[in-house]
Coordinates of C-alpha atoms and ligand atoms in Angstrom, one line a residue:
M14 CA 115.0 81.2 138.2
T15 CA 114.9 83.9 135.6
K16 CA 115.2 82.6 132.0
L17 CA 116.8 85.0 129.7
A18 CA 117.2 84.9 125.8
L19 CA 120.1 86.2 123.7
V20 CA 118.7 87.8 120.6
L21 CA 120.9 88.2 117.6
N22 CA 120.1 90.2 114.3
C23 CA 123.0 89.5 111.9
G24 CA 123.2 91.9 109.0
S25 CA 125.8 91.9 106.4
S26 CA 128.0 94.4 108.2
S27 CA 126.4 94.7 111.7
I28 CA 125.3 92.4 114.5
K29 CA 122.5 93.7 116.8
F30 CA 122.3 91.9 120.2
A31 CA 120.2 91.9 123.3
V32 CA 119.8 89.8 126.4
I33 CA 116.1 89.8 127.3
N34 CA 113.8 88.5 130.0
P35 CA 110.8 87.4 127.8
E36 CA 108.5 87.4 130.9
T37 CA 109.3 91.0 132.1
A38 CA 110.4 92.4 128.8
N39 CA 113.5 93.9 130.4
N40 CA 116.5 94.4 128.5
R41 CA 119.6 93.2 130.6
L42 CA 122.1 94.0 127.8
S43 CA 121.6 95.6 124.3
G44 CA 124.0 96.8 121.7
L45 CA 125.3 96.5 118.2
V46 CA 128.7 95.9 116.4
E47 CA 128.7 98.0 113.3
C48 CA 130.8 98.6 110.2
I49 CA 132.2 95.0 110.5
G50 CA 135.3 94.5 108.4
S51 CA 136.1 98.3 108.1
K52 CA 138.4 100.3 110.0
D53 CA 135.6 102.1 111.6
A54 CA 134.1 99.0 113.2
R55 CA 133.0 99.6 116.9
M56 CA 130.9 97.9 119.5
K57 CA 128.2 100.0 121.5
W58 CA 126.1 98.5 124.3
S59 CA 124.2 99.5 127.4
K60 CA 123.4 97.3 130.4
D61 CA 119.9 97.4 132.0
E62 CA 118.9 100.2 129.7
G63 CA 121.7 102.5 131.3
K64 CA 124.5 104.6 129.9
K65 CA 126.0 103.6 126.5
T66 CA 129.5 102.3 126.3
K67 CA 131.5 102.1 123.1
V68 CA 134.7 100.4 122.0
D69 CA 136.6 100.5 118.6
L70 CA 137.3 97.3 117.0
P71 CA 139.2 98.3 113.9
N72 CA 138.8 95.6 111.1
V73 CA 137.2 93.1 113.3
N74 CA 135.6 90.2 111.2
Y75 CA 132.4 88.6 111.8
H76 CA 133.6 85.6 113.8
S77 CA 135.7 88.0 116.1
A78 CA 132.7 90.4 116.3
L79 CA 130.6 87.7 117.7
Q80 CA 133.3 86.5 120.1
Q81 CA 133.5 90.0 121.4
I82 CA 129.7 89.9 122.1
V83 CA 130.2 86.5 123.9
E84 CA 133.0 87.9 125.9
L85 CA 130.9 90.8 127.0
I86 CA 128.2 88.7 128.0
K87 CA 130.6 86.4 130.1
Q88 CA 131.6 89.4 132.1
D89 CA 128.3 89.0 133.9
P90 CA 128.3 85.4 134.9
E91 CA 124.8 85.6 136.6
M92 CA 123.3 86.9 133.4
A93 CA 125.4 84.5 131.3
D94 CA 124.4 81.4 133.2
N95 CA 120.6 82.4 132.9
I96 CA 120.7 82.6 129.1
K97 CA 118.7 79.5 128.2
A98 CA 118.0 80.2 124.4
V99 CA 119.3 82.0 121.5
G100 CA 117.0 83.6 119.1
H101 CA 118.1 84.7 115.5
R102 CA 116.2 87.1 113.3
V103 CA 116.1 85.5 109.8
V104 CA 114.9 87.8 107.0
H105 CA 113.5 85.3 104.5
G106 CA 111.8 82.1 105.2
G107 CA 110.3 81.7 101.8
E108 CA 106.9 79.6 101.7
K109 CA 108.6 77.0 104.1
F110 CA 108.3 78.6 107.4
T111 CA 104.8 79.9 108.6
K112 CA 106.3 80.3 112.2
S113 CA 109.5 80.4 114.1
A114 CA 111.5 77.1 114.1
L115 CA 114.2 75.4 116.5
I116 CA 117.4 75.4 114.3
D117 CA 118.6 71.8 113.4
E118 CA 120.5 70.9 110.4
K119 CA 117.4 70.4 108.3
V120 CA 116.0 73.9 109.1
L121 CA 119.5 75.4 108.5
N122 CA 119.6 73.7 105.0
T123 CA 116.0 74.9 104.4
I124 CA 117.2 78.5 105.3
R125 CA 119.9 78.1 103.0
D126 CA 117.5 77.1 100.1
C127 CA 115.8 80.4 100.7
Q128 CA 119.1 82.3 99.9
A129 CA 118.2 82.8 96.3
L130 CA 115.2 84.8 97.4
A131 CA 117.2 87.1 99.9
P132 CA 120.8 87.1 98.6
L133 CA 121.5 90.3 100.6
H134 CA 120.3 89.3 103.8
N135 CA 120.1 85.6 104.5
P136 CA 123.8 84.7 104.0
A137 CA 124.7 87.1 106.9
N138 CA 121.8 85.5 108.9
I139 CA 123.1 82.0 108.2
Q140 CA 126.7 83.2 109.1
G141 CA 125.4 84.4 112.5
I142 CA 123.6 81.2 113.3
E143 CA 126.7 79.0 112.3
V144 CA 129.1 81.1 114.6
A145 CA 126.6 81.5 117.4
K146 CA 126.1 77.7 117.5
Q147 CA 129.8 77.3 117.9
A148 CA 129.9 80.0 120.7
F149 CA 126.8 78.5 122.5
P150 CA 126.8 74.8 121.6
N151 CA 124.7 73.7 124.5
L152 CA 121.8 76.2 123.9
K153 CA 119.0 75.6 121.6
H154 CA 118.8 78.2 118.8
T155 CA 115.6 79.4 117.2
A156 CA 115.0 81.2 113.9
V157 CA 112.3 84.0 113.8
F158 CA 111.4 84.8 110.2
D159 CA 110.3 88.4 108.9
T160 CA 108.3 86.7 106.2
A161 CA 106.4 84.2 108.6
F162 CA 103.5 86.4 109.7
H163 CA 102.6 87.1 106.1
Q164 CA 102.2 83.5 105.1
T165 CA 98.5 83.8 105.8
M166 CA 98.0 86.2 102.8
P167 CA 95.6 84.7 100.1
K168 CA 96.7 84.1 96.7
H169 CA 95.0 87.1 95.2
A170 CA 97.2 89.1 97.4
Y171 CA 100.5 87.4 97.2
L172 CA 100.6 86.5 93.3
Y173 CA 101.9 88.9 90.7
A174 CA 100.1 89.1 87.4
I175 CA 102.9 87.5 85.6
P176 CA 103.0 84.0 83.8
H177 CA 102.1 81.6 86.5
E178 CA 105.1 79.1 85.9
L179 CA 107.3 81.9 87.5
Y180 CA 105.5 81.2 90.9
E181 CA 105.1 77.5 90.3
E182 CA 108.8 76.8 89.3
H183 CA 110.7 79.7 90.9
K184 CA 108.5 80.8 93.8
I185 CA 108.3 84.3 92.5
R186 CA 105.5 85.9 94.5
R187 CA 105.0 88.5 97.3
Y188 CA 106.2 87.5 100.6
G189 CA 106.3 90.7 102.8
F190 CA 108.7 91.4 105.6
H191 CA 108.8 93.3 109.0
G192 CA 106.3 90.4 110.0
T193 CA 107.6 90.2 113.6
S194 CA 106.9 93.9 114.1
H195 CA 103.4 93.7 112.5
L196 CA 102.7 90.8 114.6
Y197 CA 103.9 92.5 117.9
V198 CA 102.1 95.9 117.4
S199 CA 98.9 94.1 116.3
R200 CA 98.7 92.1 119.5
E201 CA 99.4 95.1 121.6
A202 CA 96.7 97.1 119.7
A203 CA 94.3 94.4 120.5
R204 CA 95.3 94.4 124.1
I205 CA 95.0 98.4 124.3
L206 CA 91.5 98.2 122.6
G207 CA 90.5 95.5 125.0
R208 CA 89.5 93.2 122.0
D209 CA 90.2 89.5 121.0
I210 CA 92.8 89.7 118.4
N211 CA 91.2 87.0 116.4
K212 CA 88.2 89.4 115.8
C213 CA 90.3 92.5 115.2
N214 CA 90.8 94.2 111.8
L215 CA 93.8 96.4 111.8
I216 CA 96.2 98.4 109.5
T217 CA 99.7 98.4 110.8
A218 CA 102.2 100.8 109.3
H219 CA 106.0 100.1 110.2
L220 CA 107.9 103.2 109.1
G221 CA 111.5 103.1 109.9
N222 CA 114.5 103.3 107.3
G223 CA 112.5 100.5 105.7
C224 CA 108.7 100.9 105.6
S225 CA 106.0 98.5 105.2
I226 CA 102.2 98.4 105.8
C227 CA 100.1 95.3 106.7
A228 CA 96.3 94.7 106.4
I229 CA 95.2 92.4 109.3
K230 CA 91.9 90.7 109.2
N231 CA 90.8 88.9 112.3
G232 CA 94.3 88.8 113.6
K233 CA 95.9 87.4 110.3
S234 CA 98.0 89.3 107.6
V235 CA 95.9 89.4 104.4
D236 CA 98.1 91.9 102.6
T237 CA 101.3 93.7 103.0
S238 CA 103.3 96.3 100.7
M239 CA 106.8 94.6 100.6
G240 CA 106.9 91.9 97.9
L241 CA 109.5 89.4 96.7
T242 CA 112.1 91.7 98.2
P243 CA 111.8 94.7 100.6
L244 CA 111.9 97.1 97.6
E245 CA 108.2 97.0 96.7
G246 CA 105.6 99.2 98.2
L247 CA 105.9 102.4 100.4
V248 CA 108.4 105.2 99.8
M249 CA 111.3 104.5 102.3
G250 CA 114.6 106.2 103.4
T251 CA 116.6 105.2 100.2
R252 CA 114.3 102.8 98.5
S253 CA 111.8 103.9 95.9
G254 CA 108.9 101.4 96.7
D255 CA 106.5 100.9 93.8
I256 CA 107.5 102.1 90.4
D257 CA 106.6 101.2 86.8
P258 CA 108.8 98.2 86.2
S259 CA 109.5 99.5 82.7
I260 CA 111.8 102.2 84.3
H261 CA 114.4 99.4 84.4
S262 CA 114.6 98.9 80.6
H263 CA 114.1 102.6 80.0
L264 CA 117.1 103.4 82.1
V265 CA 119.1 100.7 80.6
D266 CA 118.1 101.8 77.0
T267 CA 118.4 105.5 77.3
L268 CA 121.1 106.0 79.9
G269 CA 123.2 102.8 79.4
Y270 CA 122.8 101.7 82.9
D271 CA 123.1 98.1 83.7
I272 CA 120.7 96.1 85.7
H273 CA 122.9 96.2 88.9
K274 CA 123.2 100.1 88.6
V275 CA 119.5 100.2 88.3
T276 CA 118.7 97.9 91.4
N277 CA 121.4 99.8 93.4
L278 CA 119.7 103.3 92.4
L279 CA 116.3 102.0 93.5
N280 CA 117.5 100.4 96.8
K281 CA 120.2 102.9 97.9
E282 CA 119.6 106.3 96.1
S283 CA 115.9 106.7 95.9
G284 CA 113.1 107.3 98.6
L285 CA 113.4 110.4 100.8
L286 CA 117.0 110.8 99.7
G287 CA 116.5 110.6 96.1
I288 CA 113.6 112.9 95.9
S289 CA 115.0 115.5 98.4
K290 CA 118.6 115.3 97.1
L291 CA 119.3 115.7 100.8
D292 CA 118.9 113.0 103.2
S293 CA 117.3 109.6 103.9
D294 CA 116.7 110.5 107.5
C295 CA 113.2 111.8 108.2
R296 CA 114.3 114.1 111.0
A297 CA 116.7 116.0 108.5
I298 CA 113.8 115.9 105.9
E299 CA 111.4 117.5 108.4
D300 CA 114.0 120.1 109.7
A301 CA 114.7 121.2 105.9
A302 CA 111.0 121.2 105.0
A303 CA 110.4 123.5 108.0
E304 CA 113.0 125.8 106.8
G305 CA 111.4 126.0 103.2
H306 CA 113.6 123.3 101.4
E307 CA 111.4 122.6 98.4
L308 CA 112.5 119.1 97.7
A309 CA 112.4 118.1 101.2
T310 CA 108.8 119.1 101.4
L311 CA 108.0 117.4 98.2
A312 CA 109.8 114.2 99.7
A313 CA 107.5 114.2 102.8
E314 CA 104.4 114.8 100.5
I315 CA 105.1 111.9 98.3
F316 CA 106.0 109.6 101.3
C317 CA 102.7 110.4 103.0
Y318 CA 100.5 110.5 99.9
R319 CA 101.8 107.0 99.0
L320 CA 101.1 105.7 102.5
A321 CA 97.7 107.2 102.6
K322 CA 96.8 105.5 99.3
Y323 CA 98.0 102.2 100.7
I324 CA 95.9 102.7 104.0
G325 CA 92.8 103.4 101.6
S326 CA 93.5 100.2 99.8
Y327 CA 93.9 98.1 102.9
A328 CA 90.5 99.3 104.2
V329 CA 89.1 97.4 101.1
A330 CA 91.3 94.3 102.1
I331 CA 89.9 94.1 105.7
G332 CA 86.4 95.5 105.3
S333 CA 86.3 97.5 108.4
I334 CA 89.0 99.2 110.7
D335 CA 89.1 98.7 114.2
A336 CA 92.6 100.8 114.3
L337 CA 95.3 102.1 112.2
V338 CA 98.7 101.6 114.0
F339 CA 101.9 103.7 113.5
T340 CA 105.3 102.2 114.4
G341 CA 108.9 102.3 113.6
G342 CA 111.3 105.3 114.2
I343 CA 109.0 107.5 111.9
G344 CA 105.7 106.1 112.9
E345 CA 106.4 106.5 116.6
N346 CA 108.2 109.7 116.5
S347 CA 106.9 112.0 113.8
P348 CA 103.7 113.9 114.5
F349 CA 104.3 115.8 111.2
M350 CA 104.4 112.5 109.0
R351 CA 101.3 111.1 110.9
K352 CA 99.3 114.3 110.4
T353 CA 100.3 114.8 106.7
T354 CA 99.1 111.1 106.1
L355 CA 95.8 111.3 108.0
K356 CA 94.9 114.6 106.2
W357 CA 94.2 112.5 103.2
L358 CA 92.0 109.9 105.1
G359 CA 88.9 111.9 106.3
I360 CA 87.0 109.6 103.9
L361 CA 87.8 106.7 106.2
G362 CA 86.6 108.6 109.4
F363 CA 90.1 109.6 110.6
N364 CA 90.1 112.8 112.7
L365 CA 93.3 113.6 114.3
D366 CA 93.5 115.0 117.7
E367 CA 96.4 117.5 117.4
E368 CA 97.3 117.4 121.1
L369 CA 97.4 113.7 121.5
N370 CA 99.4 113.3 118.1
N371 CA 102.0 116.0 119.2
A372 CA 102.6 113.8 122.3
S373 CA 102.8 110.8 120.1
G374 CA 100.0 109.1 122.2
K375 CA 102.2 108.8 125.3
N376 CA 99.4 110.2 127.6
S377 CA 96.6 108.4 126.0
N378 CA 97.5 104.7 125.6
G379 CA 98.8 105.4 122.3
L380 CA 95.6 107.0 120.9
I381 CA 96.1 110.0 118.6
T382 CA 92.6 110.5 117.2
E383 CA 89.4 112.3 118.5
E384 CA 86.6 110.5 120.4
H385 CA 84.4 109.5 117.5
S386 CA 87.0 109.1 115.0
T387 CA 88.2 105.8 113.4
K388 CA 91.1 105.0 115.8
A389 CA 94.9 105.6 115.0
L390 CA 97.4 104.4 117.7
V391 CA 101.1 104.9 118.1
I392 CA 102.6 101.7 119.3
P393 CA 106.4 101.2 119.7
T394 CA 107.6 98.0 118.2
N395 CA 109.6 95.4 119.9
E396 CA 110.7 92.7 117.5
E397 CA 113.4 91.6 119.9
L398 CA 110.8 90.6 122.6
I399 CA 108.9 88.4 120.1
I400 CA 112.1 86.8 119.2
A401 CA 113.2 86.3 122.8
R402 CA 109.7 84.7 123.8
D403 CA 109.6 82.4 120.7
A404 CA 113.3 81.3 121.5
V405 CA 112.6 80.5 125.1
Q406 CA 109.2 78.9 124.2
L407 CA 110.7 76.6 121.6
A408 CA 113.7 75.8 123.8
N409 CA 111.5 74.5 126.4
S410 CA 109.1 72.7 124.2
Ligands
ADP7 P1 115.4 100.9 111.1 O1 114.3 100.8 110.0 O2 116.7 101.0 110.8 O3 115.2 100.1 112.5 P2 114.2 103.1 112.8 O4 112.9 102.3 113.0 O5 115.0 103.4 114.0 O6 115.0 102.4 111.7 O7 113.7 104.5 112.1 C1 114.6 105.3 111.6 C2 113.9 106.5 111.0 O8 113.1 107.0 112.0 C3 114.7 107.6 110.4 O9 114.2 108.1 109.3 C4 114.6 108.7 111.5 O10 114.8 109.9 111.0 C5 113.3 108.4 112.0 N1 113.0 109.2 113.3 C6 113.5 108.8 114.6 N2 113.2 109.9 115.5 C7 112.4 110.8 114.7 C8 111.8 112.0 115.1 N3 111.9 112.4 116.4 N4 111.1 112.6 114.3 C9 111.0 112.2 112.9 N5 111.7 111.0 112.5 C10 112.4 110.4 113.4

């Protein structure tokens, strides 16, 4: 009998859902409810990767949104009866979780303890778990953490150069995120290269609305660009990534901002959007740059230069590069951003093959570099598949 997993990714105003066969990687159902709590709330879904359906759910609350998802699943009894496990994406697992965990009261309390580290994300994840446990009381629920893959980072990579008590007493350190994506594409890269992942040195760049990069030595994360929060590191759609921390006090002192306004500015008004004064969406930036929009061109240049600098420093972290992997919406779909980044990296032996890059590696098993170059690959990420696999595996254990 086929075993399916329901995968839930509960954000503050959206719930992404999918019913996945972890063996075949087939998506039986996938969709999302977005703008929860507002008049524009709606649910969109497709079955068996077919045509999308949409219904408006004005002012739906979180609990009812999840009920709608349950009702949708129950409309297909054959599928519903074969769901054997529920997998939940949880953003922050702190230092407590180095791998996925079956959710019992103790695990749920530990996730609650991590709330202070991720006040924007973990509360929604917890709410999702609580409501889903009521909806599916007979199924086992598993938490899959964005931070878990990076728990192998050594101290010299995860500690900030600030008073050590802040780590000892308040756990202020770098945690890293997008771990499930870095894990998935690194395993795929090893498979494509025909290599044992435990002997593979990779740099994986997840470039979506949020962006992070990971240094992977012998299959393990040894450094990553996001920190205590997902704000650190690369330039992103609306996030600044690395800045001088004194900019905070400078804005407070000179412009009279309060700390919340600064945090909002760095998270929501910066990055591609802030530099270009135009858009956070990479496609819009590329289109505008192609038409000669100066600030859009600058935004793309800053994005790629920062990324290239990180790739250079991660070569130091791993010693030798078996492959650089591009993933996420930008990494998978933007020949322009990949090319602009790799232009800086001749020093590491990267020589782009323009034709393979323009086809995003689709005809070359992901490869976008010339024959004797250090390898760069494009690999579509699939975080939901990792969550589905872990959920079914733990439910059976
Ligand atoms: P999220 O981080 O929200 O999951 P995605 O991984 O879907 O986001 O990535 C969204 C980003 O990918 C957006 O900046 C979008 O413009 C970009 N993107 C998607 N398709 C393309 C494309 N064909 N060319 C350039 N950028 C693209």
